[in-house]
Coordinates of N, CA and C and ligand atoms in Angstrom, one line a residue:
A224 N 12.3 20.2 -8.2 CA 11.4 20.8 -9.3 C 9.9 20.2 -9.1
D225 N 9.8 18.7 -9.0 CA 8.4 18.1 -9.8 C 7.5 18.2 -8.4
V226 N 8.1 18.9 -6.8 CA 6.9 19.6 -5.8 C 6.4 20.4 -6.5
E227 N 7.4 21.0 -7.2 CA 6.5 22.7 -7.6 C 5.7 22.4 -8.5
N228 N 5.6 21.2 -9.5 CA 4.9 21.1 -10.9 C 3.2 21.5 -10.5
I229 N 3.2 22.7 -10.9 CA 1.4 22.8 -10.9 C 0.0 22.4 -12.3
E230 N 1.1 21.3 -13.1 CA 0.2 20.3 -13.7 C -1.0 19.9 -12.8
Q231 N -2.3 20.2 -13.4 CA -3.3 19.6 -12.7 C -4.3 18.5 -13.2
D232 N -3.8 17.4 -13.9 CA -3.7 17.1 -14.7 C -4.6 15.4 -13.8
L233 N -5.0 15.9 -12.2 CA -5.8 14.9 -11.2 C -6.9 16.0 -11.3
R234 N -7.4 17.0 -11.4 CA -8.2 17.6 -10.8 C -9.2 16.9 -11.4
G235 N -10.0 16.6 -10.5 CA -11.6 16.0 -10.8 C -11.6 14.7 -10.2
K236 N -10.1 14.2 -10.2 CA -9.9 12.9 -9.8 C -10.4 12.2 -8.7
K237 N -10.8 11.0 -8.1 CA -10.4 10.9 -6.8 C -9.8 10.1 -6.5
V238 N -8.9 9.5 -5.6 CA -7.7 8.6 -5.9 C -7.4 8.4 -4.0
L239 N -7.9 7.0 -4.1 CA -7.9 6.3 -2.7 C -6.5 6.0 -2.1
I240 N -5.5 6.3 -1.3 CA -4.7 5.0 -0.7 C -4.6 4.8 0.2
S241 N -4.1 3.6 0.0 CA -3.6 3.6 1.6 C -2.1 3.5 1.9
A242 N -1.3 3.3 2.6 CA 0.0 3.7 3.6 C 0.6 3.3 4.4
G243 N 2.0 2.9 5.3 CA 2.2 2.8 5.8 C 2.1 1.1 6.6
G244 N 2.6 0.4 7.7 CA 2.5 -0.7 8.1 C 1.0 -1.2 8.8
T245 N 0.4 -1.8 9.1 CA -0.5 -2.4 10.2 C -0.3 -2.8 11.2
R246 N -0.4 -3.3 12.2 CA -0.4 -4.0 13.7 C -1.1 -4.4 14.4
E247 N -1.4 -6.1 14.6 CA -1.8 -6.8 15.3 C -1.4 -7.3 16.4
A248 N -2.6 -6.8 17.6 CA -2.5 -6.6 18.7 C -2.3 -7.5 18.8
I249 N -1.5 -8.4 20.2 CA -0.9 -9.6 20.5 C -1.4 -9.7 22.1
D250 N -1.1 -9.0 22.6 CA -2.1 -8.5 24.5 C -2.4 -6.9 24.3
P251 N -2.2 -6.5 25.5 CA -2.7 -5.0 25.7 C -1.7 -4.2 25.1
V252 N 0.0 -5.0 25.4 CA 1.0 -3.7 25.7 C 1.8 -4.9 24.5
R253 N 1.8 -5.2 23.3 CA 2.7 -6.5 22.5 C 1.6 -6.0 21.1
Y254 N 2.8 -5.8 20.0 CA 2.2 -6.5 18.3 C 3.0 -6.7 17.4
I255 N 2.4 -7.2 16.8 CA 3.0 -7.7 15.0 C 3.0 -6.6 14.2
A256 N 4.1 -6.0 14.0 CA 4.5 -4.7 12.7 C 5.3 -5.3 11.6
N257 N 5.5 -4.5 10.9 CA 6.8 -4.1 9.9 C 7.2 -3.5 9.4
R258 N 8.1 -3.2 8.5 CA 9.3 -1.8 8.3 C 9.1 -1.0 7.3
S259 N 7.0 -0.9 7.4 CA 7.3 -0.3 6.2 C 7.2 1.3 7.2
S260 N 7.5 2.5 6.2 CA 7.6 3.7 7.3 C 7.0 4.7 6.7
G261 N 5.8 4.0 5.9 CA 4.9 5.1 5.2 C 5.5 5.9 4.2
K262 N 6.5 5.9 3.9 CA 6.8 7.4 3.0 C 6.3 7.4 1.5
M263 N 6.4 6.4 0.9 CA 6.0 6.0 0.1 C 4.5 6.2 -0.8
G264 N 3.8 6.5 0.4 CA 2.1 6.0 0.4 C 2.1 7.7 0.7
Y265 N 2.4 8.4 1.5 CA 2.4 9.5 1.9 C 2.8 10.6 0.5
A266 N 4.0 10.2 0.1 CA 4.4 10.5 -1.3 C 3.1 10.8 -2.1
L267 N 2.5 9.2 -2.7 CA 1.4 9.8 -3.3 C 0.5 10.8 -3.5
A268 N 0.5 10.6 -1.5 CA -0.9 11.4 -1.7 C -1.2 12.8 -1.9
K269 N 0.8 13.2 -1.4 CA 1.1 14.7 -1.4 C 1.0 15.1 -3.1
R270 N 1.6 14.1 -3.9 CA 1.6 14.3 -5.4 C 0.4 14.4 -6.2
A271 N -0.5 13.2 -5.6 CA -1.6 13.7 -6.1 C -2.5 14.3 -5.8
L272 N -2.4 15.4 -4.5 CA -2.7 16.3 -4.0 C -2.5 17.5 -4.7
A273 N -1.2 17.8 -5.4 CA -0.2 18.3 -6.1 C -1.2 18.5 -7.3
R274 N -1.7 17.8 -7.6 CA -1.9 17.4 -9.3 C -3.0 17.9 -9.4
G275 N -4.5 18.1 -8.0 CA -5.7 18.7 -7.9 C -6.8 17.7 -8.0
A276 N -6.0 16.1 -7.2 CA -7.0 15.4 -7.1 C -7.9 15.6 -5.8
E277 N -8.8 14.8 -5.3 CA -9.1 14.8 -4.3 C -8.8 13.2 -3.4
V278 N -7.9 13.5 -2.4 CA -6.7 12.6 -1.8 C -7.8 11.7 -0.5
T279 N -7.7 10.5 -0.6 CA -8.1 9.8 0.6 C -7.2 9.1 0.9
L280 N -6.2 9.6 2.3 CA -5.2 8.4 2.7 C -6.0 7.5 4.3
V281 N -5.8 6.4 4.0 CA -6.1 5.2 4.7 C -4.4 4.8 5.7
T282 N -4.3 5.3 6.3 CA -2.7 4.6 7.5 C -3.1 4.3 8.5
G283 N -1.6 3.0 8.3 CA -1.4 2.8 9.6 C -0.2 3.7 10.4
P284 N 0.1 3.3 11.7 CA 1.0 4.8 12.6 C 2.4 4.6 11.2
T285 N 2.5 5.6 11.4 CA 4.1 6.3 11.2 C 4.5 7.7 11.5
K286 N 5.2 7.9 11.6 CA 6.0 9.5 12.0 C 5.7 10.2 11.2
L287 N 5.1 10.5 10.1 CA 4.9 11.2 9.2 C 3.2 12.2 9.6
T288 N 3.2 13.2 8.9 CA 2.4 13.8 9.1 C 2.0 13.8 7.8
P289 N 0.1 13.7 7.5 CA -0.3 13.7 6.2 C -0.5 15.3 5.7
P290 N -0.6 15.5 4.5 CA -0.2 16.5 3.7 C -1.7 17.3 3.5
A291 N -1.6 18.3 4.8 CA -2.9 19.5 4.5 C -3.6 19.5 3.3
G292 N -4.8 19.0 3.5 CA -5.6 18.9 2.0 C -6.3 17.2 2.2
V293 N -5.6 16.6 2.6 CA -5.5 15.4 2.0 C -7.0 14.3 3.5
T294 N -7.6 14.2 3.1 CA -8.9 13.5 3.9 C -8.2 12.3 4.6
T295 N -8.0 12.2 6.1 CA -7.1 10.9 6.0 C -8.1 10.3 7.3
Y296 N -7.8 8.9 7.3 CA -8.2 8.3 8.1 C -7.1 7.1 8.9
E297 N -7.1 7.1 10.7 CA -6.0 6.3 10.8 C -6.5 4.9 10.9
I298 N -6.0 4.1 10.6 CA -5.8 2.7 11.0 C -4.8 1.5 11.6
Q299 N -5.4 0.7 12.5 CA -4.0 0.1 12.8 C -4.4 -1.3 12.7
T300 N -5.4 -2.0 12.1 CA -5.4 -3.6 11.9 C -5.4 -3.9 10.3
A301 N -5.0 -4.9 10.0 CA -5.5 -5.5 8.9 C -7.8 -5.5 8.6
A302 N -8.0 -5.7 9.4 CA -9.5 -5.5 9.0 C -9.9 -4.2 9.1
E303 N -9.3 -3.3 10.0 CA -9.7 -2.1 10.3 C -9.5 -1.2 8.9
L304 N -8.4 -1.2 8.0 CA -7.9 -0.8 7.0 C -9.0 -1.9 5.6
E305 N -8.9 -2.6 5.7 CA -10.4 -3.2 4.9 C -11.3 -2.2 4.8
E306 N -11.7 -2.4 5.7 CA -13.2 -2.0 6.6 C -13.2 -0.4 5.8
A307 N -12.0 0.5 5.8 CA -12.3 1.5 5.9 C -12.2 1.8 3.9
M308 N -10.5 1.2 3.7 CA -11.3 0.9 1.7 C -12.2 0.9 1.1
L309 N -12.7 0.0 1.9 CA -14.2 -0.9 0.8 C -15.7 0.4 1.4
T310 N -15.1 0.7 2.4 CA -16.0 1.8 2.7 C -16.1 2.8 1.7
H311 N -15.0 3.4 1.0 CA -14.4 4.3 0.3 C -14.4 4.3 -1.1
Y312 N -14.2 2.5 -1.6 CA -14.2 2.8 -3.0 C -14.5 2.7 -3.9
A313 N -16.0 2.3 -4.0 CA -17.0 2.7 -5.2 C -16.9 3.8 -5.7
K314 N -16.4 5.4 -5.3 CA -16.1 6.1 -5.8 C -15.1 6.9 -6.4
Q315 N -14.3 6.0 -6.5 CA -12.5 6.2 -6.3 C -12.7 6.1 -7.7
D316 N -11.5 7.4 -8.6 CA -10.9 6.8 -10.0 C -9.8 6.0 -9.9
I317 N -9.2 5.8 -9.0 CA -7.7 5.5 -8.6 C -7.8 5.0 -7.6
V318 N -7.1 3.9 -7.0 CA -6.7 3.6 -5.9 C -5.2 2.8 -5.7
I319 N -5.1 3.1 -4.6 CA -3.6 2.9 -5.1 C -3.4 1.7 -3.1
M320 N -2.6 0.6 -3.5 CA -2.7 -0.3 -2.0 C -0.9 -0.4 -1.9
A321 N -0.5 1.3 -0.9 CA 0.7 0.9 -0.7 C 1.1 0.8 0.1
A322 N -0.3 0.4 1.4 CA 0.3 -0.1 2.7 C 0.9 -1.7 2.4
A323 N 1.9 -1.7 3.6 CA 2.2 -3.4 4.1 C 1.6 -3.7 5.1
V324 N 0.5 -4.0 4.3 CA -0.7 -5.1 5.1 C -0.2 -6.4 5.6
A325 N 0.1 -6.6 7.3 CA 0.1 -8.0 7.5 C -0.5 -9.3 7.2
D326 N 0.3 -10.1 6.7 CA -0.8 -11.1 6.4 C -1.0 -12.1 7.4
Y327 N -1.0 -11.9 8.3 CA -1.6 -12.7 9.4 C -1.9 -12.0 10.5
R328 N -2.8 -12.4 11.7 CA -3.4 -11.4 12.8 C -2.9 -12.7 13.7
V329 N -3.2 -12.5 14.9 CA -2.9 -13.2 16.3 C -4.9 -13.7 16.4
K330 N -4.2 -14.7 16.3 CA -6.0 -15.8 16.5 C -6.7 -15.5 17.3
T331 N -6.0 -15.4 18.7 CA -6.7 -14.8 19.8 C -6.3 -13.8 20.8
V332 N -7.1 -12.8 20.2 CA -5.5 -11.7 21.2 C -6.1 -11.5 22.8
A333 N -5.2 -11.5 23.3 CA -4.8 -11.6 25.5 C -5.8 -10.4 25.8
E334 N -6.9 -10.5 26.1 CA -7.3 -9.6 27.0 C -6.3 -8.7 28.4
Q335 N -5.6 -9.4 28.8 CA -4.8 -9.0 29.9 C -3.0 -9.4 29.5
K336 N -1.7 -8.6 29.8 CA -0.6 -8.6 29.3 C -0.7 -10.4 29.3
I337 N 0.4 -10.6 28.2 CA 0.8 -11.7 28.6 C 1.9 -12.5 29.9
K338 N 2.1 -13.5 30.3 CA 3.0 -13.1 31.8 C 4.4 -14.1 30.7
K339 N 5.8 -14.2 31.4 CA 6.7 -14.6 30.9 C 6.9 -15.7 31.6
N340 N 6.0 -16.9 31.6 CA 6.2 -18.2 32.5 C 7.0 -18.9 31.6
A341 N 6.5 -19.3 30.5 CA 7.4 -20.6 29.8 C 8.5 -20.4 29.2
E342 N 9.6 -21.5 28.7 CA 10.6 -20.4 28.2 C 10.2 -20.5 26.6
T343 N 9.6 -20.8 26.0 CA 8.9 -20.9 24.7 C 7.5 -20.8 24.7
W344 N 6.9 -20.1 24.1 CA 5.7 -19.7 23.6 C 5.7 -19.6 21.8
Q345 N 4.4 -20.3 21.5 CA 3.8 -20.0 20.4 C 2.9 -19.2 20.3
L346 N 2.9 -18.6 19.1 CA 2.0 -17.4 18.7 C 0.8 -18.2 17.9
E347 N -0.5 -18.9 18.0 CA -0.9 -18.6 16.9 C -1.6 -17.7 15.5
L348 N -1.4 -18.1 14.5 CA -2.0 -16.6 13.4 C -3.0 -17.1 12.7
V349 N -3.6 -16.1 12.5 CA -4.4 -16.5 11.1 C -4.3 -15.6 9.8
K350 N -4.8 -16.3 9.0 CA -4.2 -15.3 7.4 C -5.3 -14.2 7.5
N351 N -4.6 -12.9 7.2 CA -5.9 -11.9 7.1 C -6.4 -12.5 5.4
P352 N -7.3 -10.9 5.4 CA -7.9 -11.2 4.6 C -7.2 -10.3 3.5
D353 N -7.1 -10.7 2.1 CA -6.3 -9.9 1.3 C -7.3 -8.9 0.2
I354 N -6.2 -7.4 0.7 CA -7.4 -6.1 0.5 C -7.6 -5.9 -0.9
L355 N -6.1 -6.0 -1.4 CA -5.7 -5.8 -3.1 C -6.8 -7.0 -4.1
K356 N -6.7 -8.0 -3.5 CA -7.3 -9.3 -3.9 C -9.0 -8.4 -4.4
R357 N -9.5 -8.3 -2.8 CA -10.9 -7.7 -2.8 C -11.5 -7.1 -3.4
L358 N -10.4 -6.1 -3.5 CA -11.0 -4.9 -4.1 C -10.3 -4.6 -5.9
G359 N -10.0 -5.8 -6.3 CA -10.2 -6.8 -7.7 C -11.3 -7.3 -7.8
E360 N -11.6 -8.1 -7.0 CA -13.1 -8.9 -7.3 C -13.7 -7.8 -8.1
L361 N -13.4 -6.3 -6.2 CA -15.1 -5.7 -7.0 C -14.9 -4.9 -8.0
K362 N -14.0 -4.4 -8.8 CA -13.4 -3.4 -9.6 C -14.2 -3.2 -10.5
R363 N -14.9 -1.8 -10.6 CA -15.5 -1.1 -12.0 C -14.8 -0.5 -12.6
E364 N -15.0 1.0 -12.6 CA -14.1 1.4 -13.0 C -13.2 2.4 -12.8
Q365 N -12.4 1.9 -11.5 CA -11.0 2.5 -10.8 C -9.9 1.4 -11.8
V366 N -8.9 2.2 -11.8 CA -7.9 2.0 -11.7 C -7.6 1.4 -10.8
L367 N -6.8 0.3 -10.2 CA -6.5 -0.2 -9.3 C -5.2 -0.5 -9.1
V368 N -4.2 -0.2 -8.6 CA -2.5 -0.1 -8.5 C -2.3 -1.2 -7.6
G369 N -0.6 -2.0 -7.4 CA -0.8 -2.6 -5.8 C 0.3 -2.6 -6.1
F370 N 1.3 -3.1 -5.1 CA 2.8 -3.2 -4.6 C 3.3 -4.3 -4.6
A371 N 4.9 -4.8 -4.9 CA 4.7 -6.2 -4.8 C 6.2 -6.0 -4.5
A372 N 6.5 -6.2 -2.6 CA 7.5 -6.2 -2.0 C 8.6 -7.6 -2.3
E373 N 9.7 -7.4 -2.9 CA 10.0 -8.6 -2.7 C 11.5 -9.2 -2.3
T374 N 12.4 -9.9 -2.2 CA 13.5 -10.7 -2.2 C 14.4 -11.2 -2.9
T375 N 13.7 -12.2 -3.8 CA 13.6 -12.7 -4.7 C 13.1 -13.2 -6.0
D376 N 13.3 -13.3 -7.1 CA 12.9 -13.9 -8.5 C 11.5 -12.6 -8.3
L377 N 11.8 -11.1 -8.6 CA 11.1 -9.7 -8.5 C 10.3 -10.2 -9.8
L378 N 10.6 -10.0 -10.8 CA 9.0 -10.3 -11.6 C 8.0 -10.9 -12.0
A379 N 9.2 -12.5 -11.5 CA 7.8 -13.7 -11.4 C 6.7 -13.7 -10.5
H380 N 7.5 -13.1 -9.5 CA 6.2 -13.0 -8.3 C 5.4 -11.5 -8.1
A381 N 6.0 -10.4 -9.3 CA 5.1 -9.5 -9.3 C 4.4 -9.8 -10.2
T382 N 4.2 -10.5 -11.0 CA 3.7 -10.7 -12.6 C 2.3 -11.4 -11.9
K383 N 3.1 -12.6 -11.1 CA 1.4 -13.1 -10.2 C 0.5 -12.9 -9.8
K384 N 0.9 -11.5 -9.1 CA 0.4 -11.2 -8.0 C -0.7 -9.6 -8.6
L385 N -0.1 -9.4 -10.1 CA -0.7 -8.8 -11.0 C -2.1 -9.1 -11.2
Q386 N -1.6 -10.5 -12.0 CA -3.3 -11.4 -11.8 C -3.7 -11.8 -10.9
Q387 N -3.4 -12.5 -10.6 CA -4.0 -13.1 -9.4 C -4.8 -11.8 -8.3
K388 N -4.2 -10.7 -8.2 CA -5.7 -9.5 -7.6 C -6.2 -8.7 -8.6
N389 N -6.0 -9.0 -9.4 CA -7.1 -8.0 -10.9 C -6.7 -6.5 -10.8
A390 N -5.2 -6.7 -10.5 CA -4.2 -5.4 -10.4 C -4.5 -4.7 -11.8
D391 N -4.7 -3.1 -11.8 CA -4.1 -2.8 -13.4 C -2.7 -2.6 -13.5
L392 N -2.3 -1.9 -12.4 CA -0.7 -1.7 -12.4 C 0.1 -2.4 -11.2
L393 N 1.0 -2.5 -11.4 CA 1.9 -3.4 -9.9 C 3.4 -2.6 -10.1
V394 N 3.5 -1.6 -9.0 CA 4.7 -1.1 -8.4 C 5.6 -2.2 -8.0
A395 N 6.4 -3.6 -8.4 CA 7.3 -4.4 -7.8 C 9.2 -3.7 -7.7
N396 N 9.0 -3.6 -5.9 CA 10.4 -3.6 -5.0 C 11.4 -4.4 -5.2
D397 N 12.4 -4.2 -5.0 CA 13.7 -5.4 -3.8 C 13.6 -5.1 -2.6
V398 N 12.8 -5.5 -1.5 CA 13.1 -4.7 -0.5 C 14.5 -5.7 0.5
S399 N 15.0 -6.1 -0.4 CA 16.4 -6.4 0.3 C 17.4 -5.8 0.1
R400 N 17.4 -4.4 -0.7 CA 18.8 -3.5 -0.9 C 18.0 -2.6 0.4
K401 N 19.3 -2.1 0.8 CA 19.3 -1.0 1.6 C 19.3 0.3 1.3
D402 N 19.3 0.6 0.3 CA 19.4 2.2 -0.6 C 18.1 2.7 -1.0
I403 N 17.2 1.2 -0.8 CA 15.5 1.9 -1.7 C 15.2 1.1 -0.9
G404 N 13.7 1.6 -1.0 CA 12.3 0.8 -0.2 C 12.7 1.0 1.0
F405 N 12.0 0.6 2.1 CA 11.4 0.5 3.5 C 12.2 1.3 4.5
G406 N 12.0 2.6 4.8 CA 12.3 3.3 5.2 C 13.5 4.8 4.2
A407 N 13.6 4.1 3.5 CA 14.9 5.2 2.3 C 13.6 6.4 1.8
D408 N 14.4 7.7 1.4 CA 13.8 8.2 0.6 C 13.3 7.9 -0.9
D409 N 14.6 7.2 -1.3 CA 14.6 6.4 -2.9 C 13.6 5.5 -3.0
N410 N 13.6 5.1 -4.0 CA 13.1 4.1 -4.7 C 13.3 4.1 -5.5
E411 N 13.6 2.6 -6.2 CA 13.7 2.2 -7.9 C 12.5 0.7 -8.0
A412 N 12.1 0.6 -9.0 CA 11.2 0.0 -9.3 C 11.1 -0.8 -10.3
W413 N 9.8 -1.5 -10.5 CA 9.1 -1.9 -11.9 C 7.5 -1.9 -12.3
L414 N 7.7 -1.2 -13.2 CA 6.1 -1.3 -13.0 C 5.4 -2.0 -14.0
L415 N 4.7 -2.8 -14.4 CA 4.1 -3.9 -14.9 C 2.6 -3.8 -14.9
T416 N 2.1 -3.5 -15.8 CA 0.9 -3.9 -16.5 C 0.0 -4.9 -17.0
R417 N -1.0 -4.9 -17.7 CA -1.6 -6.3 -18.3 C -0.9 -6.1 -19.7
K418 N -0.8 -5.0 -20.2 CA -0.5 -5.5 -21.6 C 0.6 -4.7 -21.9
N419 N 2.0 -4.3 -21.4 CA 2.9 -4.3 -22.0 C 3.8 -4.5 -20.8
A420 N 5.4 -4.4 -21.2 CA 6.0 -5.8 -20.7 C 6.6 -4.6 -19.5
P421 N 7.3 -5.6 -18.8 CA 7.4 -4.4 -17.9 C 8.9 -2.8 -17.8
K422 N 8.9 -1.7 -16.7 CA 9.3 -1.3 -17.2 C 10.1 -0.6 -15.7
A423 N 11.6 -0.6 -16.2 CA 12.1 -0.2 -14.8 C 12.3 1.6 -14.8
T424 N 11.7 1.8 -13.6 CA 11.8 3.7 -13.5 C 13.5 3.8 -13.0
G425 N 14.4 2.4 -12.6 CA 15.4 3.6 -12.6 C 15.6 4.1 -10.9
K426 N 17.0 5.0 -10.2 CA 16.4 4.8 -9.2 C 15.4 6.2 -9.0
L427 N 14.9 6.6 -8.0 CA 14.4 8.0 -8.2 C 13.9 8.4 -6.5
K428 N 13.7 9.3 -6.4 CA 13.2 10.0 -5.2 C 11.6 9.5 -5.2
K429 N 11.3 9.5 -4.0 CA 10.1 8.3 -3.9 C 8.7 9.6 -4.1
T430 N 9.0 10.8 -4.4 CA 8.7 11.7 -4.4 C 7.8 11.3 -6.6
Q431 N 9.6 11.3 -6.8 CA 9.0 10.8 -8.6 C 8.3 9.9 -9.2
L432 N 9.0 9.1 -8.1 CA 8.0 7.8 -8.7 C 6.7 7.4 -8.2
A433 N 6.2 8.5 -7.1 CA 4.9 8.4 -7.2 C 4.5 9.2 -8.1
D434 N 4.8 10.1 -8.5 CA 4.4 10.9 -10.3 C 4.5 9.9 -11.3
L435 N 4.7 8.8 -10.8 CA 5.9 8.4 -12.2 C 4.6 7.3 -12.7
I436 N 4.4 6.9 -10.9 CA 2.6 5.9 -10.4 C 1.8 6.5 -11.6
L437 N 1.3 7.9 -10.4 CA 0.0 8.7 -11.0 C -0.3 8.7 -12.1
S438 N 0.8 9.1 -13.5 CA 0.9 9.4 -14.6 C 0.7 7.7 -14.8
S439 N 0.9 7.5 -15.2 CA 0.6 5.2 -15.1 C -0.5 5.3 -15.2
A440 N -1.2 5.4 -13.8 CA -2.5 5.0 -13.5 C -3.3 6.2 -14.2
L441 N -3.0 6.9 -14.8 CA -3.7 7.9 -15.4 C -4.3 7.8 -16.7
Q442 N -2.7 7.1 -17.0 CA -2.8 6.5 -18.5 C -4.0 5.1 -19.0
L443 N -3.7 4.4 -17.7 CA -4.8 3.3 -18.2 C -5.9 4.1 -17.7
R444 N -6.2 5.2 -17.7 CA -7.9 5.2 -17.2 C -8.3 6.1 -18.6
G445 N -7.2 5.9 -19.2 CA -7.5 6.3 -20.3 C -7.8 8.0 -20.6
E446 N -7.7 8.8 -20.4 CA -7.8 10.1 -20.0 C -6.5 11.0 -20.1
S447 N -5.3 10.5 -20.2 CA -4.5 11.8 -19.8 C -3.7 11.7 -21.2
Ligands
CTP50 N1 -1.9 -6.7 0.2 C1 -3.2 -6.9 0.8 N2 -3.8 -7.4 1.9 C2 -2.8 -8.3 2.3 C3 -1.5 -8.4 2.1 C4 -1.1 -7.4 0.6 O1 -4.2 -5.4 0.1 N3 -3.4 -9.0 2.8 C5 -1.6 -5.8 -0.6 C6 -0.8 -5.1 -0.4 O2 -1.3 -3.7 -0.2 C7 0.0 -5.1 -1.9 C8 -0.1 -6.0 -2.4 O3 -0.8 -6.9 -2.0 O4 0.0 -3.7 -2.6 C9 1.2 -6.9 -2.5 O5 1.8 -7.3 -1.5 P1 2.8 -8.3 -1.2 O6 3.2 -7.9 0.6 O7 3.8 -7.9 -1.6 O8 1.8 -9.7 -1.4 P2 1.4 -10.8 -0.4 O9 -0.2 -10.9 -1.8 O10 1.2 -10.8 0.7 O11 2.3 -11.9 -0.6 P3 3.6 -12.8 0.0 O12 3.8 -11.6 1.4 O13 3.4 -13.6 0.6 O14 4.9 -11.7 -1.1
CA51 CA1 2.6 -10.0 2.4

């Protein structure tokens, strides 16, 4: 029933969402990727649109179709994602970094396909920019939402990320669980804010969690 919810509480609001995983090229035929399906980010875009927002989606490669009515930009690398987010950031009300950004990229992308000569091969990687952190530094009126994917010490790591990236809301999930998170239709998370104690959401459909995240962000904006 949540999908039919026609409450237009995001009318007039601009919402920018990143989704999916980034890809970092190794050579013309190979890349480094991660397990993100894009489902959580697309659920956020769909629900924000249904609630009346003007939605911009910046997405890595996924098997999903962006909801009609959402302005969508397709990116591959973390550098392209950063550029797109920075281009659209200033005029947003709510910005959500749901993308699984590659932490490292290949230092030198080979122009030709690398041949399999040696028995071992070491790839040199360099750190990618932390996009959420950058957005946190540039933040003005926007409510900034990040995610934390953890396999241990969920709340401790997520609390650190909330602070270090200057986010207003952090959605923390345990990605070691098979029934939730990567690729699944369900998710269960902790919502962390600067003022209140962390709140467990319980197991929800990703669209329901999306609604909860959007409601929390709207509340933080002080206009709900
Ligand atoms: N993120 C980002 N830019 C990066 C890496 C992450 O914007 N280069 C964002 C993600 O979109 C997410 C949040 O930061 O909203 C946390 O991502 P996560 O991978 O959990 O944390 P990291 O800071 O990358 O730390 P680590 O992977 O070491 O746990
Ligand atoms: Ca990371």
